[in-house]
PDB file of C-alpha atoms in Angstrom:
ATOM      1  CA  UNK A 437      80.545 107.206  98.469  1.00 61.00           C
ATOM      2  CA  UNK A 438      81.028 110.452 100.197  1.00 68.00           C
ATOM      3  CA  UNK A 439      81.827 113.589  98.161  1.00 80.00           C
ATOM      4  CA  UNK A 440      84.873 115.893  99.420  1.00 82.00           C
ATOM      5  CA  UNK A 441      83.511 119.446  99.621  1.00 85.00           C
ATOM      6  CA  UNK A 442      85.793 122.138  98.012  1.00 94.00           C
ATOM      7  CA  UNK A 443      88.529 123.668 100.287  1.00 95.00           C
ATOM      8  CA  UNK A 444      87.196 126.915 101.163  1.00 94.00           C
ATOM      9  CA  UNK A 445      83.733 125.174 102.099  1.00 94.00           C
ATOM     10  CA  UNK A 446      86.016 122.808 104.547  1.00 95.00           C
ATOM     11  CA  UNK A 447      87.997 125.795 105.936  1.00 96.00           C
ATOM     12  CA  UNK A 448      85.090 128.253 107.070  1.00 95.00           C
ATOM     13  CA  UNK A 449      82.692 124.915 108.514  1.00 95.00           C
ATOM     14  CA  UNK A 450      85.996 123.864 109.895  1.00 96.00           C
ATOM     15  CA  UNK A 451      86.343 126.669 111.955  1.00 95.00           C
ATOM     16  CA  UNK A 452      83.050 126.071 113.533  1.00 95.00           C
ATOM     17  CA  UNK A 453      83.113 122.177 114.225  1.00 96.00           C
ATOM     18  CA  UNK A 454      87.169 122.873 115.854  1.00 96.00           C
ATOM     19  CA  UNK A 455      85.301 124.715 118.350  1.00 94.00           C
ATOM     20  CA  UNK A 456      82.613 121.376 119.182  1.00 94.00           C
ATOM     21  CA  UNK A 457      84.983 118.808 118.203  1.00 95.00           C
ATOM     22  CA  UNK A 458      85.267 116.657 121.904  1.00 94.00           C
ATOM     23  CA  UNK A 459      87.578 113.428 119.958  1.00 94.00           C
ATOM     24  CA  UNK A 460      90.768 112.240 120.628  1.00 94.00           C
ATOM     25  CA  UNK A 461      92.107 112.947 117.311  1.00 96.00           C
ATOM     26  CA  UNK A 462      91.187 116.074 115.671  1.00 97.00           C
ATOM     27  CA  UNK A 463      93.010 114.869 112.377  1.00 97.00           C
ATOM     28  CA  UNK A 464      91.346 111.533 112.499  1.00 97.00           C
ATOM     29  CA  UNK A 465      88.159 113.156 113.052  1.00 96.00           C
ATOM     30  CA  UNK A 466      88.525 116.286 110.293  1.00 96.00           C
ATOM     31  CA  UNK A 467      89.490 113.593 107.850  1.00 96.00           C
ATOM     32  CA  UNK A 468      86.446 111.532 108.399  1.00 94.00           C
ATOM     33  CA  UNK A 469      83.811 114.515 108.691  1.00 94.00           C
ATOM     34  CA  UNK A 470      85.470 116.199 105.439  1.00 95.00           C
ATOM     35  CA  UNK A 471      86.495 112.879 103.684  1.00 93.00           C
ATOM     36  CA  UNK A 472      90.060 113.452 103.102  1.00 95.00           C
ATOM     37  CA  UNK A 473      93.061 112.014 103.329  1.00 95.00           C
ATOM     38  CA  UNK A 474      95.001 112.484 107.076  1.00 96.00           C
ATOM     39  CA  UNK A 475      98.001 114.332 105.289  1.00 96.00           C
ATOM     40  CA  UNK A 476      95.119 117.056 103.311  1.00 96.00           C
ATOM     41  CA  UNK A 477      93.762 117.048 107.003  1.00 97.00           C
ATOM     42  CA  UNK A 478      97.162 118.479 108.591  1.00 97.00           C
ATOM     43  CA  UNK A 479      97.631 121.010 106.153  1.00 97.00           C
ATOM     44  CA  UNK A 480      93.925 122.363 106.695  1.00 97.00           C
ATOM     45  CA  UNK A 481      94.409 122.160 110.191  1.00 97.00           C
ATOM     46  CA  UNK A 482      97.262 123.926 110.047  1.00 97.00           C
ATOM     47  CA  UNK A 483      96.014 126.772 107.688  1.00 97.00           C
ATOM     48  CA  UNK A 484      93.707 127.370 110.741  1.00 97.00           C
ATOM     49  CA  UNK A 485      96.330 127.549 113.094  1.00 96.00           C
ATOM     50  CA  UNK A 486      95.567 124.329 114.755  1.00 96.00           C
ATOM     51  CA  UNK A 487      99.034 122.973 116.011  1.00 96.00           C
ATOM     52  CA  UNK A 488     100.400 119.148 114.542  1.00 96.00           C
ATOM     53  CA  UNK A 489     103.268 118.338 115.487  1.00 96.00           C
ATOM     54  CA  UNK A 490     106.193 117.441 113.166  1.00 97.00           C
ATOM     55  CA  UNK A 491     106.404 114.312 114.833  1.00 97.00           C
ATOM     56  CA  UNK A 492     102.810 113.020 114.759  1.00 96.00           C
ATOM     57  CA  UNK A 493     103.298 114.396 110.649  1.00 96.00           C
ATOM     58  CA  UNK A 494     106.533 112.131 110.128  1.00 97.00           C
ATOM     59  CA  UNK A 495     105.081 108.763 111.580  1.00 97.00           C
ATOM     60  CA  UNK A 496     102.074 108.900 109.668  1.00 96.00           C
ATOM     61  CA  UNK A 497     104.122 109.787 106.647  1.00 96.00           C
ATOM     62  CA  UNK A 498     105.752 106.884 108.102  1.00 96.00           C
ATOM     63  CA  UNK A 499     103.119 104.637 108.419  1.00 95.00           C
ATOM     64  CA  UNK A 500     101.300 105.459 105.522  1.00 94.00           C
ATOM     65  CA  UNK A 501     104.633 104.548 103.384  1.00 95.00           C
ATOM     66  CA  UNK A 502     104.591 101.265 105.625  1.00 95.00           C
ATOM     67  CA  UNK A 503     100.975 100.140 104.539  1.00 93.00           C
ATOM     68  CA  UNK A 504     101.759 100.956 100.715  1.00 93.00           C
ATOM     69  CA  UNK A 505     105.105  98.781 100.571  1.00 92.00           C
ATOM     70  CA  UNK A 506     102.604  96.598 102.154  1.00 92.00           C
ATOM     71  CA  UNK A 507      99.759  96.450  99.832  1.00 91.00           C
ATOM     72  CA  UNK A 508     102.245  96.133  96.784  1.00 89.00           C
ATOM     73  CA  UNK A 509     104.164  93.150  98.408  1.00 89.00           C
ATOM     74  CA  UNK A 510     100.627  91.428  99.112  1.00 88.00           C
ATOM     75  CA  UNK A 511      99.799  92.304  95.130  1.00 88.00           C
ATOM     76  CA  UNK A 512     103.351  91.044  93.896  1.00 89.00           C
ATOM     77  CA  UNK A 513     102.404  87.853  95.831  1.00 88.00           C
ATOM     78  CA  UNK A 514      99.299  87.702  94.933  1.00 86.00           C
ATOM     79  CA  UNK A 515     100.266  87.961  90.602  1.00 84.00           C
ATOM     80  CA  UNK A 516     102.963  85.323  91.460  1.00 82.00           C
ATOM     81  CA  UNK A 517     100.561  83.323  92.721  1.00 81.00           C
ATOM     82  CA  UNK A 518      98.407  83.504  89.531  1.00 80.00           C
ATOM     83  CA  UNK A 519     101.195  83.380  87.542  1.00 77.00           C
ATOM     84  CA  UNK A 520     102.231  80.043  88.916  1.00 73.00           C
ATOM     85  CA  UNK A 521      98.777  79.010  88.363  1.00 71.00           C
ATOM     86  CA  UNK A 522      98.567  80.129  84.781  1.00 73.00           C
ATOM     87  CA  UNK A 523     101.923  78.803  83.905  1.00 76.00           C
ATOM     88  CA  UNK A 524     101.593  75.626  81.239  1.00 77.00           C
ATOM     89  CA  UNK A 525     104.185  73.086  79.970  1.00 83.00           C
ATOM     90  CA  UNK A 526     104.530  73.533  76.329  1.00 85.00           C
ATOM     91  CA  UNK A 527     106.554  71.660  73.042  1.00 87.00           C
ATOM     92  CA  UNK A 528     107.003  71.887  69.607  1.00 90.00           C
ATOM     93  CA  UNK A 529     103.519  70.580  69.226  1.00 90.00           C
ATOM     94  CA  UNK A 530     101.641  72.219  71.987  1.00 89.00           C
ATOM     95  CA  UNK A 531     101.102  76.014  73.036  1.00 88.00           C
ATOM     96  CA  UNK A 532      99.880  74.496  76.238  1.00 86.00           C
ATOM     97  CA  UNK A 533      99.966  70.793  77.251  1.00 87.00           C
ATOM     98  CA  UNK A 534      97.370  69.861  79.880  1.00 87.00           C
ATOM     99  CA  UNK A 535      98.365  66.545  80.691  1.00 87.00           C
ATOM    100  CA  UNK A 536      99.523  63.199  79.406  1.00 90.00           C
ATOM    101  CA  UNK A 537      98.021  59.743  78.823  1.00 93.00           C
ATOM    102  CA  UNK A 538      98.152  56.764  80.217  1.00 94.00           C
ATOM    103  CA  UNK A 539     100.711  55.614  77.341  1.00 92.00           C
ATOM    104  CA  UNK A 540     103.081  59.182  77.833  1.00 90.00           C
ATOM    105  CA  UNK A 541     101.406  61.191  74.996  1.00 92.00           C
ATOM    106  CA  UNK A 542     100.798  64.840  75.612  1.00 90.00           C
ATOM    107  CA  UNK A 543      97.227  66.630  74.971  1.00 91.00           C
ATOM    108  CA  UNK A 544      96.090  69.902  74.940  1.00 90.00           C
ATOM    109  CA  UNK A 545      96.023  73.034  72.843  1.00 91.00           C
ATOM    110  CA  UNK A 546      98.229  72.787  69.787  1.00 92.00           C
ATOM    111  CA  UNK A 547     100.026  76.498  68.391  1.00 90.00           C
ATOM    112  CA  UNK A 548      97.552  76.716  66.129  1.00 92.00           C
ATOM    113  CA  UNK A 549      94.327  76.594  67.995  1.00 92.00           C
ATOM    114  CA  UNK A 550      96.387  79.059  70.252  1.00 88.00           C
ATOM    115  CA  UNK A 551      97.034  81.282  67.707  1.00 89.00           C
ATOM    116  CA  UNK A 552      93.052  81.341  66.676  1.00 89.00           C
ATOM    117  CA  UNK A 553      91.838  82.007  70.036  1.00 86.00           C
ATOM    118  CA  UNK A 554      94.300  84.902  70.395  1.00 84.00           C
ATOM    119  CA  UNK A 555      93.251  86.153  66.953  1.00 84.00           C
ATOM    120  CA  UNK A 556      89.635  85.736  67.984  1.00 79.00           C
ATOM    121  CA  UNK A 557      90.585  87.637  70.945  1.00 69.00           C
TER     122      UNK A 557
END
């Protein structure tokens, strides 16, 4: 993993490398060579009077927003998922039936063994 160098490190290199820098995207590329995020990237560019637009700002606001309603709905699914998984029929005599014999009869973990492996726990 790549450590982010402090601000004032970023601002005076930054300064320098504006000058090279022959990309298409000089937020993409100051976030990558400085590992931050796109939005810290703005700002710094900013503070060295590089001109973003407000535009360009709000989509990626935008977008970012977009791919984080997107990665919770994925995770909700996802714990559903597991949930349904995890979910077990249960009676007065079982914390967790796991299936039934051929004559009807339930089996599995009575409330009591239950109760000891979440005590052990």
């Amino acid at each position: 993993m790549k450590k982010t160098p402090k601000r004032d490190y970023r601002l005076r290199s930054a300064k320098v490398w504006i000058k090279s820098y022959s990309g298409k995207s000089i937020v993409k590329g100051y976030s990558k060579k400085y590992s931050v995020d796109k939005l810290c990237a703005i700002k710094e560019l900013r503070m060295l009077d590089v001109e973003i637009s407000k535009e360009y700002e709000k989509q990626l606001r935008q977008s970012l927003k977009a791919d984080k309603q997107h990665k919770l709905s994925n995770k909700q699914k996802h714990e559903n998922e597991i949930e349904d998984l995890l979910e077990f029929e249960s009676d007065e005599h079982f914390a967790m039936i796991m299936g039934y014999t051929s004559g009807g009869f339930a089996y599995g973990i009575t409330h009591e063994e239950m109760d000891k492996i979440n005590h052990d726990e």
